[in-house]
Coordinates of C-alpha atoms in Angstrom, one line a residue:
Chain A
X18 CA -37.4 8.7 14.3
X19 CA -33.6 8.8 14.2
X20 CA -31.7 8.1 17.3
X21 CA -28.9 10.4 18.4
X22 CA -25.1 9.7 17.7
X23 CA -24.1 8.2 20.6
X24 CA -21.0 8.9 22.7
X25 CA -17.9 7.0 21.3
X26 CA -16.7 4.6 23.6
X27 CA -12.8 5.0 24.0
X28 CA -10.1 2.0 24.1
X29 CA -11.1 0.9 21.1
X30 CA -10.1 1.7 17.3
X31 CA -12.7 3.5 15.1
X32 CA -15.4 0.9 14.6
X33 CA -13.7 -1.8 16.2
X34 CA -11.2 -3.3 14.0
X35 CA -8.0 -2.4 14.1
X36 CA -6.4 -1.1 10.8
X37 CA -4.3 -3.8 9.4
X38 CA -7.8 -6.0 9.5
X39 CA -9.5 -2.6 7.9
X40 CA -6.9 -2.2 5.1
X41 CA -7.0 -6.5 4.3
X42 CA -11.1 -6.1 4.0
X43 CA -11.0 -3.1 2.0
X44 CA -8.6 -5.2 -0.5
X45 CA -10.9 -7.8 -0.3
X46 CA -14.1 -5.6 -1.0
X47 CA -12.0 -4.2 -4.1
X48 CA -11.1 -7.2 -5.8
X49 CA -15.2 -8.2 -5.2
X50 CA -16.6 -5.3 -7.1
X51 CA -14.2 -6.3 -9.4
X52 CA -15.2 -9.5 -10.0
X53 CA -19.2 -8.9 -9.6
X54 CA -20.3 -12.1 -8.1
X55 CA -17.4 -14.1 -7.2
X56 CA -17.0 -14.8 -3.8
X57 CA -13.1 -13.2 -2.2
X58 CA -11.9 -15.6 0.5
X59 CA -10.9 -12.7 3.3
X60 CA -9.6 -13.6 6.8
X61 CA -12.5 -12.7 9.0
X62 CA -11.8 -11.4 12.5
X63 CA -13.5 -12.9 15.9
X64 CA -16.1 -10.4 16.8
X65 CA -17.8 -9.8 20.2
X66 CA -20.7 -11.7 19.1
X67 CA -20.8 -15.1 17.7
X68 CA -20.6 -15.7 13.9
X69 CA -24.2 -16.5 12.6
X70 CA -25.0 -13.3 14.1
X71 CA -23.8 -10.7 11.4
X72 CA -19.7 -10.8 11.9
X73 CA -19.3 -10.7 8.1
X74 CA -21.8 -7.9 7.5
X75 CA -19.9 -6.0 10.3
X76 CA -16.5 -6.2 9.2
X77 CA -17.6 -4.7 5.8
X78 CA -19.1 -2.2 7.6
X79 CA -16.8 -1.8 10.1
X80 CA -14.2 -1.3 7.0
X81 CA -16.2 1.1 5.0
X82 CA -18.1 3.3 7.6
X83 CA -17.1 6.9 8.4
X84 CA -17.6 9.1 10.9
X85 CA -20.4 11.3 8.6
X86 CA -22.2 8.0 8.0
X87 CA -25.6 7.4 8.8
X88 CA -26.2 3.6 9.8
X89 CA -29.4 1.8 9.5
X90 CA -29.5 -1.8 10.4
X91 CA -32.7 -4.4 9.6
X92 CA -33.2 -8.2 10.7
X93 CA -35.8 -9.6 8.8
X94 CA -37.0 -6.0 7.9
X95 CA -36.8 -4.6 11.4
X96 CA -34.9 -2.2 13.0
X97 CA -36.6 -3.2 16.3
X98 CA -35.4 -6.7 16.7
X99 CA -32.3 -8.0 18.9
X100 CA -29.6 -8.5 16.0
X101 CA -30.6 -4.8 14.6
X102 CA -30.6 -3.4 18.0
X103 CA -27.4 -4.9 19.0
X104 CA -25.1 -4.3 15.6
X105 CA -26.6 -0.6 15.6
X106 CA -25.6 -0.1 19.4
X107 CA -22.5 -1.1 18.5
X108 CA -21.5 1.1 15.9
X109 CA -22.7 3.8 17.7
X110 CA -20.5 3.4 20.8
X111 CA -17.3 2.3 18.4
X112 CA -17.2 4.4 15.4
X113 CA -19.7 7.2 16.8
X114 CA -21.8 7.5 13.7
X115 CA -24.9 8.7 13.5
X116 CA -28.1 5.5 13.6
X117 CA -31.5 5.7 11.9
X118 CA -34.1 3.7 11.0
X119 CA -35.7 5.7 7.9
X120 CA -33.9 4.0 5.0
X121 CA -33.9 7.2 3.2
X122 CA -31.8 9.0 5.9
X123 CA -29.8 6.1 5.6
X124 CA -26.4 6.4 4.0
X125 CA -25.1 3.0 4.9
X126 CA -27.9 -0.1 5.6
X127 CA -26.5 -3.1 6.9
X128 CA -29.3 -5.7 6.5
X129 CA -30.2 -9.5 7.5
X130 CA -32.5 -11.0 5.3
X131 CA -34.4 -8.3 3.5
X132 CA -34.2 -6.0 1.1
X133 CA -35.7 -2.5 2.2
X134 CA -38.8 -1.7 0.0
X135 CA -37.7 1.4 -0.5
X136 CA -35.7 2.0 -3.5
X137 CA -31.8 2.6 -2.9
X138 CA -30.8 5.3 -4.1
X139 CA -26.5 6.0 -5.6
X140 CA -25.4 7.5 -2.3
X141 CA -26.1 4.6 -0.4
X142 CA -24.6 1.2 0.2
X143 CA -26.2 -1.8 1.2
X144 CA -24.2 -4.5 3.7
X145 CA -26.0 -8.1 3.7
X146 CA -25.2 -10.5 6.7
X147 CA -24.4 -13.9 4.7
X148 CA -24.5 -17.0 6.7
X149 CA -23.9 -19.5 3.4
X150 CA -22.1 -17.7 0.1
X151 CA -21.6 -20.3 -1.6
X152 CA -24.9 -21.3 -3.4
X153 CA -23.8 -24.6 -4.7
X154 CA -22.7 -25.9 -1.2
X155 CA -25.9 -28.0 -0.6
X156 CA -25.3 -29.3 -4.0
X157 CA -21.8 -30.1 -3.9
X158 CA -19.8 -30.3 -0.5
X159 CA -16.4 -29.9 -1.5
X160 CA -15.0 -26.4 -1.3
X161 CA -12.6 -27.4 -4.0
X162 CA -15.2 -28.5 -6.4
X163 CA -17.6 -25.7 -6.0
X164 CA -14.2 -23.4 -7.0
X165 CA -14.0 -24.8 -9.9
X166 CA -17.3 -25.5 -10.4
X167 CA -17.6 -21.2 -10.6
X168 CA -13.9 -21.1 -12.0
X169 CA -15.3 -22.8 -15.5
X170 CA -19.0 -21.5 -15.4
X171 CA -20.1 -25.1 -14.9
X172 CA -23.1 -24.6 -13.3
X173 CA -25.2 -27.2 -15.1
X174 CA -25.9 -28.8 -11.2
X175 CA -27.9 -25.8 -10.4
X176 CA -30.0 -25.8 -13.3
X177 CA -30.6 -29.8 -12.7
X178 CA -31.8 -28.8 -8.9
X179 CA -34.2 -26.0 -10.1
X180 CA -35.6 -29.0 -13.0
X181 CA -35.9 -31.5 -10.4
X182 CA -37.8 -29.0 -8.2
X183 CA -40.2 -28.2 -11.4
X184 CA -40.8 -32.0 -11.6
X185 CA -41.4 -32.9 -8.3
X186 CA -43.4 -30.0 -6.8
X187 CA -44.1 -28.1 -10.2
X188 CA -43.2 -25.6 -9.5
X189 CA -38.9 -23.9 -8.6
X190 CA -40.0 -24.3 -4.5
X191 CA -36.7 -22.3 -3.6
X192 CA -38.4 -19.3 -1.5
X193 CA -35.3 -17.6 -0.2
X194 CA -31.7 -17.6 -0.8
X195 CA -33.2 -18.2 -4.3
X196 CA -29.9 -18.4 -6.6
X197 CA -28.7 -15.4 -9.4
X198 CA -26.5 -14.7 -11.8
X199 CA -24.2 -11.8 -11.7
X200 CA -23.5 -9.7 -14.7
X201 CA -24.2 -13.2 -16.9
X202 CA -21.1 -14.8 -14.9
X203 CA -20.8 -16.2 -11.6
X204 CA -24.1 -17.3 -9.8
X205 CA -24.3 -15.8 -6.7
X206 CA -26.2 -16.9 -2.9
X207 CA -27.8 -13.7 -2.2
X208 CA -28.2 -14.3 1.1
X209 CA -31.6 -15.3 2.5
X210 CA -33.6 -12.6 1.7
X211 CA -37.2 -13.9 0.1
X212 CA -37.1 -14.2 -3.4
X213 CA -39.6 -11.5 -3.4
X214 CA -36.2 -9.1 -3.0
X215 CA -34.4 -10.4 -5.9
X216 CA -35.9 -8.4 -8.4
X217 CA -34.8 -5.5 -6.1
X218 CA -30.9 -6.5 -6.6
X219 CA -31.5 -6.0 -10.6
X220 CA -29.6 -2.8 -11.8
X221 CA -29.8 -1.4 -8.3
X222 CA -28.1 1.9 -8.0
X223 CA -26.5 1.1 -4.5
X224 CA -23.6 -0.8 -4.3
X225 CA -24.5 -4.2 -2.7
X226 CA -21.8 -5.5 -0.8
X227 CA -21.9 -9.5 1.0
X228 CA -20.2 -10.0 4.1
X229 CA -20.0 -13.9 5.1
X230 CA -18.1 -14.2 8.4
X231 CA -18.0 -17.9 9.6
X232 CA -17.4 -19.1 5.5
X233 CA -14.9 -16.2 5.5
X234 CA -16.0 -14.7 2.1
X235 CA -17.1 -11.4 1.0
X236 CA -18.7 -10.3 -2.3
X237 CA -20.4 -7.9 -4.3
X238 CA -22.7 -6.3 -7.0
X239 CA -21.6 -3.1 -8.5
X240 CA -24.5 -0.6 -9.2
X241 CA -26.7 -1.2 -12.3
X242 CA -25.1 -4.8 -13.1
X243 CA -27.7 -7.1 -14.1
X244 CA -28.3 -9.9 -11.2
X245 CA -31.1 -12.4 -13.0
X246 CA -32.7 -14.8 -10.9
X247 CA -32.3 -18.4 -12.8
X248 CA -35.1 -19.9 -14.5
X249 CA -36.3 -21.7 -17.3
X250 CA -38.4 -20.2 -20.2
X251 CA -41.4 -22.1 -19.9
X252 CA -41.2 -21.8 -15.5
X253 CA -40.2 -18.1 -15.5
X254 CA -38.8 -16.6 -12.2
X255 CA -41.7 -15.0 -10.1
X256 CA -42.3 -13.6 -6.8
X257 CA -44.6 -14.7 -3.8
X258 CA -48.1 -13.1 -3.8
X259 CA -50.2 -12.7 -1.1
X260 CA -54.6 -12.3 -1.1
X261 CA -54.1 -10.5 1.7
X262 CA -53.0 -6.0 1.8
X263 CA -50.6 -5.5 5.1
X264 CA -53.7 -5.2 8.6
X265 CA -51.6 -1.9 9.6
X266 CA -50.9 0.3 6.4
X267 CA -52.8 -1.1 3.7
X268 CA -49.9 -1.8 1.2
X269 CA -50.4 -4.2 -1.3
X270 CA -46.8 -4.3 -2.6
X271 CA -44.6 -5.0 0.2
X272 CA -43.3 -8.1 1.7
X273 CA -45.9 -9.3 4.4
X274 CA -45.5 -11.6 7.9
X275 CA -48.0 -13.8 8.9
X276 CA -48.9 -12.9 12.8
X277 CA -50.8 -15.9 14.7
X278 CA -52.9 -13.6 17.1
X279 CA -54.2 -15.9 19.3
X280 CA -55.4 -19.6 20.0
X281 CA -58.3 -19.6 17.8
X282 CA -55.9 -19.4 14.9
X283 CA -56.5 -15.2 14.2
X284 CA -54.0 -13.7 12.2
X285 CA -53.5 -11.2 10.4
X286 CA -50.8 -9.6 7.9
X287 CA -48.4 -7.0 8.1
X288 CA -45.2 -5.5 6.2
X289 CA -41.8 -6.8 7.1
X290 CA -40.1 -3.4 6.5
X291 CA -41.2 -1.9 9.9
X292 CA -39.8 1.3 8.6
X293 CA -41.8 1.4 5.0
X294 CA -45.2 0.5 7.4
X295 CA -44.1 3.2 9.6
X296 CA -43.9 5.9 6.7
X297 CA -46.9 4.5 4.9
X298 CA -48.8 5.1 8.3
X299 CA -47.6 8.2 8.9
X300 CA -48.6 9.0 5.3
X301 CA -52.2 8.3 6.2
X302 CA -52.4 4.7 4.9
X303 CA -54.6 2.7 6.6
X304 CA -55.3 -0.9 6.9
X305 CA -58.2 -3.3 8.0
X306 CA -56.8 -4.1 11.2
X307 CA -55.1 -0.9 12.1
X308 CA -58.8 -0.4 14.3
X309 CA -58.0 3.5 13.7
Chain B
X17 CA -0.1 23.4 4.6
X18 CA 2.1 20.1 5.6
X19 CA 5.5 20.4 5.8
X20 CA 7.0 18.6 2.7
X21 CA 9.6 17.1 4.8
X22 CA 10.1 16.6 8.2
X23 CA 13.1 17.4 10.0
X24 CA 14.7 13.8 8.9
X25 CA 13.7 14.5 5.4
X26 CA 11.0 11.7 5.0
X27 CA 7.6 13.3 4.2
X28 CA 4.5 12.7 6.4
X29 CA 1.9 10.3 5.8
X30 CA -1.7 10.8 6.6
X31 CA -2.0 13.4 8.9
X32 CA -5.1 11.3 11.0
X33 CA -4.2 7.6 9.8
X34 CA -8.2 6.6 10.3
X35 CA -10.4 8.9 9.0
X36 CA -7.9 9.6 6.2
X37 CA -7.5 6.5 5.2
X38 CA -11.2 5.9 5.1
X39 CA -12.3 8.4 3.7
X40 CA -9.5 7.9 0.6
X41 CA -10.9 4.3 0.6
X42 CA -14.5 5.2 0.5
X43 CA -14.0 7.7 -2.9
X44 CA -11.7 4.7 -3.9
X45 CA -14.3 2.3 -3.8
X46 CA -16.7 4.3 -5.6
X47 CA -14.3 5.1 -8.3
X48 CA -14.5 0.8 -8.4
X49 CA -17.9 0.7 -8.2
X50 CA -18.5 3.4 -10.9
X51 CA -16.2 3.4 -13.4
X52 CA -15.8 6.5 -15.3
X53 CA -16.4 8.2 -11.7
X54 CA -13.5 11.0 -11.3
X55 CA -13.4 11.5 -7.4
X56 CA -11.0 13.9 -5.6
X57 CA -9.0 13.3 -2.4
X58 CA -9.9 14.2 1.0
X59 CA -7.3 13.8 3.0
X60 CA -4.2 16.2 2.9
X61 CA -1.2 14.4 1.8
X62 CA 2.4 16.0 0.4
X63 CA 4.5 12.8 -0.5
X64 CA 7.6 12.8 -2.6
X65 CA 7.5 14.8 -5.5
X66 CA 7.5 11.7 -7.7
X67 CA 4.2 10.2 -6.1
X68 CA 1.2 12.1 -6.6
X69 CA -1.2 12.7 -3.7
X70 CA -3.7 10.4 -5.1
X71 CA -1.5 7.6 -6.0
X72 CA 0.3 8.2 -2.5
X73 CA -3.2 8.0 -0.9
X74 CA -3.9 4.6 -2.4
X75 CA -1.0 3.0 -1.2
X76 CA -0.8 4.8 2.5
X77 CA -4.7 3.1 2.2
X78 CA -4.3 -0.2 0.9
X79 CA -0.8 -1.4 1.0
X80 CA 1.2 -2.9 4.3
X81 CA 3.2 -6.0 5.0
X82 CA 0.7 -8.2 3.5
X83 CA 1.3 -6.7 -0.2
X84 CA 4.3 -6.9 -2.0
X85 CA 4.7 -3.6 -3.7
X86 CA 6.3 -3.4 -7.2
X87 CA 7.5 0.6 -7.8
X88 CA 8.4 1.9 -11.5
X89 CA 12.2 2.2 -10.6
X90 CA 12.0 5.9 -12.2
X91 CA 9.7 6.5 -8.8
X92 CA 13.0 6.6 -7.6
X93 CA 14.6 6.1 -3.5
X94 CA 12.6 8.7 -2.1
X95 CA 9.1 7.2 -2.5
X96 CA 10.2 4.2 -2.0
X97 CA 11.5 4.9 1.8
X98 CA 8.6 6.9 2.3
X99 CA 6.1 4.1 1.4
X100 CA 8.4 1.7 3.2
X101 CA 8.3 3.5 6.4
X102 CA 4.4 4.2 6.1
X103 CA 2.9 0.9 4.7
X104 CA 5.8 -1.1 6.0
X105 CA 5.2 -3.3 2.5
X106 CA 8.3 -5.2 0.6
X107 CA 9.1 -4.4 -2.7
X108 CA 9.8 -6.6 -5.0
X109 CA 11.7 -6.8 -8.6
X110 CA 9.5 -9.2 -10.2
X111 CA 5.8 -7.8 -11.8
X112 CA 3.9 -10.9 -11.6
X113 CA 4.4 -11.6 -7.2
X114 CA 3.5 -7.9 -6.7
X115 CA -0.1 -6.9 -5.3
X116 CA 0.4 -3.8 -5.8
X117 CA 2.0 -1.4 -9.1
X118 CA 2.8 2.1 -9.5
X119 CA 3.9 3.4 -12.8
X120 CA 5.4 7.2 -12.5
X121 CA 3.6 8.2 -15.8
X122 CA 1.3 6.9 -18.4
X123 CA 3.8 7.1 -21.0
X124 CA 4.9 3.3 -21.6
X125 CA 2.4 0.7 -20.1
X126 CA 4.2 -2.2 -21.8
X127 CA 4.8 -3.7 -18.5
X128 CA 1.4 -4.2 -17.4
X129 CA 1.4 -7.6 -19.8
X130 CA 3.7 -8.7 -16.8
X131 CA 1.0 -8.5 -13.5
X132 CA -0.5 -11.3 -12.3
X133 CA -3.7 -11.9 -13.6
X134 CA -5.2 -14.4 -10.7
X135 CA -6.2 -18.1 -11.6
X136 CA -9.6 -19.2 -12.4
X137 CA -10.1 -20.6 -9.2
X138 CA -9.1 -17.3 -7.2
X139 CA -9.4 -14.3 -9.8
X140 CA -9.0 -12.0 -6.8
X141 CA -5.3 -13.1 -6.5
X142 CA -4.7 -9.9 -9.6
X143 CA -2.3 -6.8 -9.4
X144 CA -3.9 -3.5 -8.7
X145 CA -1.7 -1.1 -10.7
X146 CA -1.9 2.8 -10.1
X147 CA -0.8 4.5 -13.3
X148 CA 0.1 8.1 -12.7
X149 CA -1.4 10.6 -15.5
X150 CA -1.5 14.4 -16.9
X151 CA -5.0 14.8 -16.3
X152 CA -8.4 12.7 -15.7
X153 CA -11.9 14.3 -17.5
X154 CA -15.2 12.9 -17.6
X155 CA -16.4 14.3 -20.9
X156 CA -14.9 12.8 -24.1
X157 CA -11.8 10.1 -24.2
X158 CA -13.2 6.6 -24.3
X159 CA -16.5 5.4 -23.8
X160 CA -16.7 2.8 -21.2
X161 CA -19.4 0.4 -20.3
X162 CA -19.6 -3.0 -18.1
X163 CA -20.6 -3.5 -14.5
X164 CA -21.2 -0.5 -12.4
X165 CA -22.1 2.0 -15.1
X166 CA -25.5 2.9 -16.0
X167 CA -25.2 2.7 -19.8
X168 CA -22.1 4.3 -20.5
X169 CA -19.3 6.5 -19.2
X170 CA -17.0 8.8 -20.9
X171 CA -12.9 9.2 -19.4
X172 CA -10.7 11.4 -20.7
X173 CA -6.9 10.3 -19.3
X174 CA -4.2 12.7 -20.1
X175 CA -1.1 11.6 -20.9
X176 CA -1.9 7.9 -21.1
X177 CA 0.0 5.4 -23.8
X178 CA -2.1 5.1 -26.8
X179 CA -1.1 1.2 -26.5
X180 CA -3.0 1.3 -22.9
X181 CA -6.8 0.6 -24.2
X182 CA -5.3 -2.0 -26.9
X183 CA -3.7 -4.0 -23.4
X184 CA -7.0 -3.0 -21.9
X185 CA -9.2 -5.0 -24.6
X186 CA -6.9 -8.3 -23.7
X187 CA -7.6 -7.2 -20.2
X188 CA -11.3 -7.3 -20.2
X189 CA -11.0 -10.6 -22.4
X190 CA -9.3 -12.5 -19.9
X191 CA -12.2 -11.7 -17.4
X192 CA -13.0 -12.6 -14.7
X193 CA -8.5 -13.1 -14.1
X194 CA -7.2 -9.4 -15.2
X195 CA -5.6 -6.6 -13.6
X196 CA -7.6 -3.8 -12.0
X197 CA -6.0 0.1 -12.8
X198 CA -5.8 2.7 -10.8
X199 CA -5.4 6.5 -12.3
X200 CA -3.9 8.9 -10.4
X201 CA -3.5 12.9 -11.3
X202 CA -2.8 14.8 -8.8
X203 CA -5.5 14.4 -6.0
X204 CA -8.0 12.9 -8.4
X205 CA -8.6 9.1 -9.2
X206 CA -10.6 6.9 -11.5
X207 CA -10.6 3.4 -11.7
X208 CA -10.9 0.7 -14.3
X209 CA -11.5 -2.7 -13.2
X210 CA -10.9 -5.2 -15.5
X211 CA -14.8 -6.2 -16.6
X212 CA -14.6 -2.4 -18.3
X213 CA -15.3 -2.4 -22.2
X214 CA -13.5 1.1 -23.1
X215 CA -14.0 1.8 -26.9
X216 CA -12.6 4.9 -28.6
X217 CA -15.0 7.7 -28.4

C-alpha cells in the first residue's frame, strides 16, 4: 500500500530547508562518512516540530532527498504512528516525493527506533532520529571530556559500565541504545533501537546516516564497515529472545511488542515492523491469535 | 546545449540550483560512501574551460561563504570569478585555512602535505581537495579497501602523480585527521576518503 505523491505545497524551498542550511548538512554528512562513527557537530535548524521529535533525522533527509525518492518513515517499527505519519506528510507536501510504507519500495527510510527487518539493500539509505549521540554522556557529562575521551580512543569507562552491569545484574542489562564500535574506532550511540537491531547495522549495504537535532550532531556508517556491539569474551553480545512467535503472522524472527488486551492481564505478541507483519500476512503466514 | 558564456562572459552555473545540486550531492555522497564507485554527473554544467564539469559541480554543490576556497593558481581568473559569483566563497592563499582545494591536474600533488588535517578532537575540521584527472576506470589501478567497500575496489586514475598514493599511505595513517579527495574527469567522480588503504594493484 503506497500512498500517492502528494501535491507540493508552494512558498517553501524543496523539502523545506533553504539551500545554504542544505549545502552546510551535506558538508557535515561528508566529513561523517568519512570519519565512520564520529559524531560532526552541524548547526541544526528550528523545524516546525519540536526537537525530540525527529528534527535531526529530517534535516538529513531534508538535505539528501530528491524529487525521484521514495520515502518511508517508521516510529518504533510503524509507519502508522503520529511521528511516522507527521514527518512522511511533510515531505510529501515540501519536497513532493513519492511515500511508502513497503521497505522494499523504499529508496530512502527515515526511522525512530527500529531497524526494518527487512534486509537493506545498496540503493537505499537509512536516516535514524537520534535524541542522545553521544554514548558516553551518561557516563561522563562534560562535552569537552567525552571529545577527548573519543579523540584518544579512551574508552576504558564504557567497558567499566558494561563490567559493573555483569557484576550487579549478571548479565550487560543495556537493552537499547546498546553501545558499538565503528570500523574498530570510535564507539558509537546507535540510537535507541533494541539491541536486537544491532546485529542488523553489521556490514549493512545501506548507508546508515544519524541525524541528532537538539545535540546538534550528525553521523554515519558507510556500507559493509564493521559496527560490533561491545562485549567481553566470556559475556558475549546477544540479542533478546522471546517464547512467544508474533499472535498475527506467526514469525519467530522479528522484533515483538507486548499488547496488554484487557484487564484480566491477556496479552498477546506481535511484530514491531508493521510493514514486515503486513507482508508476512499477506504471504499467507498465520499466527495463533490472527482468529483467521 | 548551454551557452558557454553568457552575454557578460561569466559562464552559467547550475541551470535548476535545487535539483542540480542534489542530485550532484547524492552521486557525490555515494562516491564517499563507496569508494572505488565511479559515478557520472547529472546535471548539465559548462564552466570555464579550466574547471571540469565535475569538479565545477562539486563546488557549485558544496562550497559558499562558509568555506574558504583554495584554487591551484594555474585554474587561473576565469574560474575563479565564476565560482566567486556562484558560491559567493573567499579564496584564500594559505592551504592549511581552506575547506575546500582544487588542483587543475593530477600532475604534482606535493601540496596536499599543506591541507588541514583536523584535530583529534574535531577530525571533521579537514580539507576536501578535488584533484582534476585524465581519466577515472574501475578495473585495474590500485586496489582499495577500508570502510564502505565490500572487500575490495579497483581505481584506475589517469594522469594522477605517481607520488599521490605514497601521500595517500601517510594520509590513511593519520586517521581519523586526514584529508578527504575528490577526482574529477570530466563529468565523472570518485572519491577517496582518508580511512582508504589503496595498494598497487
Amino acid at each position: 500500500m503506497s500512498e500517492a505523491a502528494a501535491v507540493q505545497s508552494t512558498g517553501y524551498n524543496f523539502a523545506y530547508l533553504d539551500e545554504q542550511t542544505k549545502r552546510m548538512i551535506r558538508r557535515a554528512i561528508l566529513k561523517a562518512i568519512a570519519v565512520p562513527g564520529y559524531q560532526v557537530p552541524f548547526a541544526s535548524r528550528e523545524m516546525p516540530l519540536p526537537f525530540g521529535w525527529g528534527t535531526g533525522g529530517i534535516q538529513v533527509t531534508a538535505a539528501i532527498i530528491g524529487a525521484d525518492d521514495r520515502l518511508k518513515v517508521i516510529d518504533q517499527g510503524a509507519d502508522d504512528t503520529t511521528n511516522a505519519v507527521s514527518i512522511r506528510r511533510f515531505f510529501a507536501r515540501t519536497a513532493g516525493v513519492a511515500t511508502t510504507t513497503r521497505t522494499t519500495d523504499a529508496t530512502l527510510i527515515q526511522t525512530r527506533h527500529r531497524v526494518p527487518e527487512t534486509p537493506l539493500g545498496p540503493h537505499q539509505i537509512l536516516v535514524y532520529q537520534v535524541p542522545i549521540p553521544e554514548p558516553l554522556r551518561w557516563l561522563e557529562a562534560r562535552e569537552a571530556e567525552t571529545r577527548r575521551m573519543h579523540g584518544l580512543a579512551d574508552y576504558g569507562v564504557m567497558h567499566v559500565k558494561l563490567y559493573e552491569d555483569i557484576a550487579q545484574h549478571g548479565r550487560i542489562a543495556t537493552g537499547y541504545d546498546y553501545p558499538v564500535q565503528v570500523g574498530q574506532r570510535y564507539i558509537m550511540a546507535p540510537s535507541p533501537i533494541p539491541k536486537f537491531d544491532n546485529p542488523k547495522m553489521d556490514r549493512c549495504p545501506a548507508l546508515q546516516l544519524f541525524g541528532a537535532g537538539r545535540e546538534k550532531r550528525i553521523y554515519a556508517v558507510p556500507p559493509h564497515t564493521p559496527v560490533k556491539s561491545l562485549d567481553f569474551e566470556d559475556h558475549p553480545f546477544s540479542v533478546e529472545t522471546w517464547s512467544k512467535r508474533c499472535s498475527l503472522c506467526g514469525a519467530g524472527d522479528s522484533y515483538l511488542d507486548e499488547v496488554i488486551m484487557d484487564d484480566t492481564g491477556r496479552r498477546m505478541f506481535v511484530c514491531s515492523d508493521t510493514d514486515y507483519c503486513a507482508e508476512r500476512r499477506a504471504a499467507g503466514h498465520r499466527g495463533e491469535g490472527d482468529g483467521a | 546545449m548551454i551557452d558557454k558564456t553568457s552575454r557578460d562572459g561569466l559562464a552559467p552555473g547550475f541551470r535548476s540550483p535545487v535539483p542540480d545540486a542534489q542530485q550532484t550531492f547524492r552521486r557525490l555522497m555515494d562516491a564517499f560512501a563507496r569508494p572505488g564507485t565511479i559515478v557520472d554527473l547529472a546535471a548539465e554544467l559548462a564552466p570555464p574551460t579550466s574547471l571540469m564539469p565535475a569538479a565545477a559541480a562539486v563546488l557549485l554543490t558544496l562550497a559558499d561563504l562558509d568555506t574558504p576556497v583554495w584554487l591551484d593558481p594555474r585554474l587561473g581568473g576565469e574560474a575563479a570569478g565564476y565560482l566567486a559569483f556562484h558560491c559567493g566563497c573567499a579564496f584564500v592563499e594559505p592551504l592549511d585555512q581552506a575547506t575546500f582545494g582544487v588542483l587543475v591536474d593530477g600532475t604534482d600533488v606535493r601540496c596536499l602535505d599543506g591541507f588541514a588535517v583536523g584535530d583529534a578532537d574535531f577530525p571533521d575540521r579537514s580539507a576536501t581537495v578535488v584533484i582534476q584527472v585524465d581519466g577515472l576506470r574501475a578495473d585495474g589501478g590500485v586496489r582499495l579497501n577500508g570502510p564502505g567497500i565490500d572487500g575490495q575496489a579497483m581505481l584506475q586514475v589517469d594522469g594522477l602523480d605517481a607520488r599521490f598514493w605514497t601521500f595517500q599511505a601517510g594520509n590513511r595513517m593519520l586517521f581519523p585527521l586526514g584529508i578527504d579527495v575528490v577526482f574529477a574527469s570530466g563529468r565523472q567522480l570518485a572519491a577517496l576518503p582518508r580511512g582508504i588503504a589503496a595498494m598497487a594493484g
